[in-house]
């Protein structure tokens, strides 16, 4: 909406604010990962895994048998 007291610079600022991408939650943001890792305890078949859902920040880590599941893979 253009107002009579809008200057050209002010209009450009308005349009720039409209063109911003919407904020995405940290757990569903699109990322460009190049590699993935699994952290394994030496000389065992145990890997670390998040105790709760992978989307839960601050969840504790536990040792579980190594599998290629999302809760054990680090990016």
mmCIF file of N, CA and C in Angstrom:
data_model
loop_
_atom_site.group_PDB
_atom_site.id
_atom_site.type_symbol
_atom_site.label_atom_id
_atom_site.label_comp_id
_atom_site.label_asym_id
_atom_site.label_seq_id
_atom_site.Cartn_x
_atom_site.Cartn_y
_atom_site.Cartn_z
ATOM 1 N N UNK A 1 0.854 -1.175 0.000
ATOM 2 C CA UNK A 1 0.000 0.000 0.000
ATOM 3 C C UNK A 1 0.896 1.232 0.000
ATOM 4 N N UNK A 2 0.697 2.092 -0.950
ATOM 5 C CA UNK A 2 1.492 3.306 -1.061
ATOM 6 C C UNK A 2 0.758 4.454 -0.392
ATOM 7 N N UNK A 3 1.463 5.149 0.460
ATOM 8 C CA UNK A 3 0.903 6.302 1.151
ATOM 9 C C UNK A 3 1.439 7.581 0.528
ATOM 10 N N UNK A 4 0.706 8.695 0.637
ATOM 11 C CA UNK A 4 1.154 9.951 0.016
ATOM 12 C C UNK A 4 2.499 10.446 0.538
ATOM 13 N N UNK A 5 2.830 10.153 1.780
ATOM 14 C CA UNK A 5 4.093 10.654 2.334
ATOM 15 C C UNK A 5 5.254 9.671 2.165
ATOM 16 N N UNK A 6 5.068 8.586 1.417
ATOM 17 C CA UNK A 6 6.141 7.615 1.187
ATOM 18 C C UNK A 6 7.156 8.152 0.186
ATOM 19 N N UNK A 7 8.424 8.056 0.557
ATOM 20 C CA UNK A 7 9.484 8.414 -0.380
ATOM 21 C C UNK A 7 9.905 7.145 -1.125
ATOM 22 N N UNK A 8 10.711 7.318 -2.139
ATOM 23 C CA UNK A 8 11.151 6.162 -2.935
ATOM 24 C C UNK A 8 11.961 5.187 -2.082
ATOM 25 N N UNK A 9 12.819 5.736 -1.234
ATOM 26 C CA UNK A 9 13.636 4.877 -0.362
ATOM 27 C C UNK A 9 12.754 4.106 0.625
ATOM 28 N N UNK A 10 11.781 4.773 1.180
ATOM 29 C CA UNK A 10 10.882 4.128 2.137
ATOM 30 C C UNK A 10 10.078 3.019 1.455
ATOM 31 N N UNK A 11 9.671 3.239 0.223
ATOM 32 C CA UNK A 11 8.949 2.209 -0.532
ATOM 33 C C UNK A 11 9.839 0.993 -0.784
ATOM 34 N N UNK A 12 11.105 1.230 -1.130
ATOM 35 C CA UNK A 12 12.041 0.121 -1.352
ATOM 36 C C UNK A 12 12.219 -0.696 -0.077
ATOM 37 N N UNK A 13 12.301 -0.012 1.069
ATOM 38 C CA UNK A 13 12.423 -0.714 2.355
ATOM 39 C C UNK A 13 11.195 -1.569 2.633
ATOM 40 N N UNK A 14 10.016 -1.040 2.322
ATOM 41 C CA UNK A 14 8.776 -1.806 2.520
ATOM 42 C C UNK A 14 8.783 -3.076 1.677
ATOM 43 N N UNK A 15 9.155 -2.944 0.403
ATOM 44 C CA UNK A 15 9.171 -4.104 -0.496
ATOM 45 C C UNK A 15 10.238 -5.106 -0.077
ATOM 46 N N UNK A 16 11.364 -4.623 0.416
ATOM 47 C CA UNK A 16 12.432 -5.526 0.866
ATOM 48 C C UNK A 16 11.961 -6.358 2.056
ATOM 49 N N UNK A 17 11.188 -5.751 2.956
ATOM 50 C CA UNK A 17 10.672 -6.496 4.102
ATOM 51 C C UNK A 17 9.669 -7.553 3.667
ATOM 52 N N UNK A 18 8.923 -7.291 2.616
ATOM 53 C CA UNK A 18 7.947 -8.262 2.124
ATOM 54 C C UNK A 18 8.618 -9.455 1.450
ATOM 55 N N UNK A 19 9.789 -9.233 0.850
ATOM 56 C CA UNK A 19 10.470 -10.290 0.104
ATOM 57 C C UNK A 19 11.264 -11.245 0.985
ATOM 58 N N UNK A 20 11.295 -11.027 2.291
ATOM 59 C CA UNK A 20 12.054 -11.910 3.174
ATOM 60 C C UNK A 20 11.401 -13.281 3.248
ATOM 61 N N UNK A 21 12.247 -14.311 3.330
ATOM 62 C CA UNK A 21 11.743 -15.679 3.453
ATOM 63 C C UNK A 21 11.181 -15.887 4.855
ATOM 64 N N UNK A 22 10.135 -16.681 4.984
ATOM 65 C CA UNK A 22 9.590 -16.927 6.323
ATOM 66 C C UNK A 22 10.587 -17.712 7.182
ATOM 67 N N UNK A 23 10.541 -17.480 8.490
ATOM 68 C CA UNK A 23 11.441 -18.179 9.402
ATOM 69 C C UNK A 23 11.084 -19.662 9.470
ATOM 70 N N UNK A 24 12.104 -20.513 9.473
ATOM 71 C CA UNK A 24 11.893 -21.954 9.552
ATOM 72 C C UNK A 24 12.357 -22.456 10.914
ATOM 73 N N UNK A 25 11.653 -23.413 11.495
ATOM 74 C CA UNK A 25 12.128 -24.000 12.751
ATOM 75 C C UNK A 25 13.481 -24.684 12.533
ATOM 76 N N UNK A 26 14.335 -24.706 13.559
ATOM 77 C CA UNK A 26 15.693 -25.237 13.406
ATOM 78 C C UNK A 26 15.692 -26.702 13.005
ATOM 79 N N UNK A 27 14.697 -27.485 13.439
ATOM 80 C CA UNK A 27 14.726 -28.921 13.177
ATOM 81 C C UNK A 27 14.196 -29.290 11.793
ATOM 82 N N UNK A 28 13.567 -28.367 11.093
ATOM 83 C CA UNK A 28 13.053 -28.712 9.760
ATOM 84 C C UNK A 28 13.645 -27.816 8.674
ATOM 85 N N UNK A 29 14.757 -27.173 8.988
ATOM 86 C CA UNK A 29 15.425 -26.312 8.026
ATOM 87 C C UNK A 29 16.142 -27.152 6.971
ATOM 88 N N UNK A 30 16.108 -26.720 5.735
ATOM 89 C CA UNK A 30 16.788 -27.425 4.649
ATOM 90 C C UNK A 30 18.287 -27.176 4.779
ATOM 91 N N UNK A 31 19.080 -28.235 4.802
ATOM 92 C CA UNK A 31 20.525 -28.106 4.965
ATOM 93 C C UNK A 31 21.263 -28.853 3.859
ATOM 94 N N UNK A 32 22.477 -28.420 3.593
ATOM 95 C CA UNK A 32 23.320 -29.074 2.590
ATOM 96 C C UNK A 32 24.457 -29.810 3.297
ATOM 97 N N UNK A 33 24.174 -31.000 3.761
ATOM 98 C CA UNK A 33 25.190 -31.782 4.455
ATOM 99 C C UNK A 33 26.094 -32.472 3.442
ATOM 100 N N UNK A 34 27.377 -32.568 3.779
ATOM 101 C CA UNK A 34 28.313 -33.232 2.878
ATOM 102 C C UNK A 34 28.663 -34.637 3.353
ATOM 103 N N UNK A 35 28.498 -34.906 4.632
ATOM 104 C CA UNK A 35 28.860 -36.220 5.153
ATOM 105 C C UNK A 35 28.056 -36.512 6.415
ATOM 106 N N UNK A 36 28.069 -37.766 6.824
ATOM 107 C CA UNK A 36 27.395 -38.144 8.065
ATOM 108 C C UNK A 36 28.292 -39.087 8.852
ATOM 109 N N UNK A 37 28.131 -39.068 10.179
ATOM 110 C CA UNK A 37 29.009 -39.813 11.068
ATOM 111 C C UNK A 37 28.204 -40.550 12.122
ATOM 112 N N UNK A 38 28.851 -41.571 12.675
ATOM 113 C CA UNK A 38 28.315 -42.290 13.816
ATOM 114 C C UNK A 38 29.429 -42.341 14.858
ATOM 115 N N UNK A 39 29.111 -42.055 16.099
ATOM 116 C CA UNK A 39 30.125 -42.071 17.157
ATOM 117 C C UNK A 39 30.015 -43.398 17.899
ATOM 118 N N UNK A 40 31.098 -44.202 17.781
ATOM 119 C CA UNK A 40 31.097 -45.556 18.341
ATOM 120 C C UNK A 40 32.097 -45.641 19.490
ATOM 121 N N UNK A 41 31.720 -46.352 20.544
ATOM 122 C CA UNK A 41 32.617 -46.602 21.670
ATOM 123 C C UNK A 41 33.688 -47.595 21.213
ATOM 124 N N UNK A 42 34.946 -47.297 21.495
ATOM 125 C CA UNK A 42 36.067 -48.130 21.034
ATOM 126 C C UNK A 42 35.920 -49.586 21.446
ATOM 127 N N UNK A 43 36.254 -50.473 20.528
ATOM 128 C CA UNK A 43 36.272 -51.928 20.731
ATOM 129 C C UNK A 43 34.922 -52.511 21.147
ATOM 130 N N UNK A 44 33.846 -51.864 20.778
ATOM 131 C CA UNK A 44 32.504 -52.381 21.077
ATOM 132 C C UNK A 44 31.617 -52.172 19.851
ATOM 133 N N UNK A 45 30.418 -52.675 19.934
ATOM 134 C CA UNK A 45 29.428 -52.438 18.874
ATOM 135 C C UNK A 45 28.368 -51.457 19.363
ATOM 136 N N UNK A 46 28.780 -50.554 20.282
ATOM 137 C CA UNK A 46 27.842 -49.584 20.846
ATOM 138 C C UNK A 46 28.099 -48.188 20.283
ATOM 139 N N UNK A 47 27.014 -47.500 19.955
ATOM 140 C CA UNK A 47 27.088 -46.130 19.442
ATOM 141 C C UNK A 47 26.232 -45.219 20.312
ATOM 142 N N UNK A 48 26.549 -43.911 20.282
ATOM 143 C CA UNK A 48 25.711 -42.991 21.049
ATOM 144 C C UNK A 48 24.428 -42.713 20.280
ATOM 145 N N UNK A 49 23.382 -42.478 21.040
ATOM 146 C CA UNK A 49 22.063 -42.227 20.464
ATOM 147 C C UNK A 49 21.349 -41.240 21.377
ATOM 148 N N UNK A 50 20.538 -40.356 20.807
ATOM 149 C CA UNK A 50 19.792 -39.423 21.654
ATOM 150 C C UNK A 50 18.705 -40.180 22.404
ATOM 151 N N UNK A 51 18.537 -39.815 23.668
ATOM 152 C CA UNK A 51 17.588 -40.508 24.534
ATOM 153 C C UNK A 51 16.144 -40.250 24.088
ATOM 154 N N UNK A 52 15.869 -39.009 23.702
ATOM 155 C CA UNK A 52 14.524 -38.638 23.261
ATOM 156 C C UNK A 52 14.524 -38.493 21.745
ATOM 157 N N UNK A 53 13.490 -37.881 21.231
ATOM 158 C CA UNK A 53 13.380 -37.603 19.802
ATOM 159 C C UNK A 53 14.553 -36.726 19.355
ATOM 160 N N UNK A 54 15.004 -36.870 18.118
ATOM 161 C CA UNK A 54 16.144 -36.089 17.638
ATOM 162 C C UNK A 54 15.837 -34.601 17.564
ATOM 163 N N UNK A 55 14.582 -34.230 17.568
ATOM 164 C CA UNK A 55 14.199 -32.818 17.504
ATOM 165 C C UNK A 55 14.229 -32.139 18.866
ATOM 166 N N UNK A 56 14.454 -32.916 19.930
ATOM 167 C CA UNK A 56 14.441 -32.366 21.283
ATOM 168 C C UNK A 56 15.831 -31.866 21.652
ATOM 169 N N UNK A 57 15.963 -30.553 21.800
ATOM 170 C CA UNK A 57 17.251 -29.982 22.196
ATOM 171 C C UNK A 57 17.556 -30.346 23.640
ATOM 172 N N UNK A 58 18.821 -30.606 23.917
ATOM 173 C CA UNK A 58 19.252 -30.872 25.281
ATOM 174 C C UNK A 58 18.968 -32.279 25.769
ATOM 175 N N UNK A 59 18.537 -33.179 24.881
ATOM 176 C CA UNK A 59 18.267 -34.546 25.333
ATOM 177 C C UNK A 59 19.593 -35.257 25.614
ATOM 178 N N UNK A 60 19.578 -36.199 26.521
ATOM 179 C CA UNK A 60 20.788 -36.919 26.926
ATOM 180 C C UNK A 60 21.172 -37.947 25.871
ATOM 181 N N UNK A 61 22.438 -38.377 25.928
ATOM 182 C CA UNK A 61 22.942 -39.400 25.012
ATOM 183 C C UNK A 61 23.088 -40.712 25.760
ATOM 184 N N UNK A 62 22.749 -41.806 25.088
ATOM 185 C CA UNK A 62 22.859 -43.140 25.681
ATOM 186 C C UNK A 62 23.586 -44.052 24.704
ATOM 187 N N UNK A 63 24.107 -45.175 25.194
ATOM 188 C CA UNK A 63 24.780 -46.160 24.344
ATOM 189 C C UNK A 63 23.789 -47.239 23.939
ATOM 190 N N UNK A 64 23.738 -47.513 22.640
ATOM 191 C CA UNK A 64 22.854 -48.539 22.084
ATOM 192 C C UNK A 64 23.626 -49.287 21.001
ATOM 193 N N UNK A 65 23.195 -50.505 20.641
ATOM 194 C CA UNK A 65 23.852 -51.214 19.536
ATOM 195 C C UNK A 65 23.821 -50.368 18.256
ATOM 196 N N UNK A 66 24.918 -50.390 17.511
ATOM 197 C CA UNK A 66 25.043 -49.545 16.320
ATOM 198 C C UNK A 66 24.065 -49.950 15.219
ATOM 199 N N UNK A 67 23.304 -49.006 14.761
ATOM 200 C CA UNK A 67 22.396 -49.147 13.623
ATOM 201 C C UNK A 67 22.465 -47.846 12.832
ATOM 202 N N UNK A 68 22.117 -47.879 11.568
ATOM 203 C CA UNK A 68 22.105 -46.654 10.771
ATOM 204 C C UNK A 68 20.728 -45.991 10.880
ATOM 205 N N UNK A 69 20.404 -45.516 12.087
ATOM 206 C CA UNK A 69 19.123 -44.845 12.290
ATOM 207 C C UNK A 69 19.379 -43.367 12.564
ATOM 208 N N UNK A 70 18.363 -42.557 12.361
ATOM 209 C CA UNK A 70 18.510 -41.111 12.442
ATOM 210 C C UNK A 70 18.977 -40.631 13.816
ATOM 211 N N UNK A 71 18.562 -41.315 14.869
ATOM 212 C CA UNK A 71 18.946 -40.863 16.213
ATOM 213 C C UNK A 71 20.405 -41.185 16.545
ATOM 214 N N UNK A 72 21.100 -41.957 15.692
ATOM 215 C CA UNK A 72 22.516 -42.269 15.926
ATOM 216 C C UNK A 72 23.442 -41.580 14.929
ATOM 217 N N UNK A 73 22.899 -40.971 13.908
ATOM 218 C CA UNK A 73 23.728 -40.366 12.866
ATOM 219 C C UNK A 73 23.900 -38.878 13.132
ATOM 220 N N UNK A 74 25.147 -38.392 13.045
ATOM 221 C CA UNK A 74 25.468 -36.971 13.208
ATOM 222 C C UNK A 74 25.821 -36.400 11.841
ATOM 223 N N UNK A 75 25.432 -35.166 11.603
ATOM 224 C CA UNK A 75 25.727 -34.509 10.317
ATOM 225 C C UNK A 75 26.720 -33.403 10.513
#
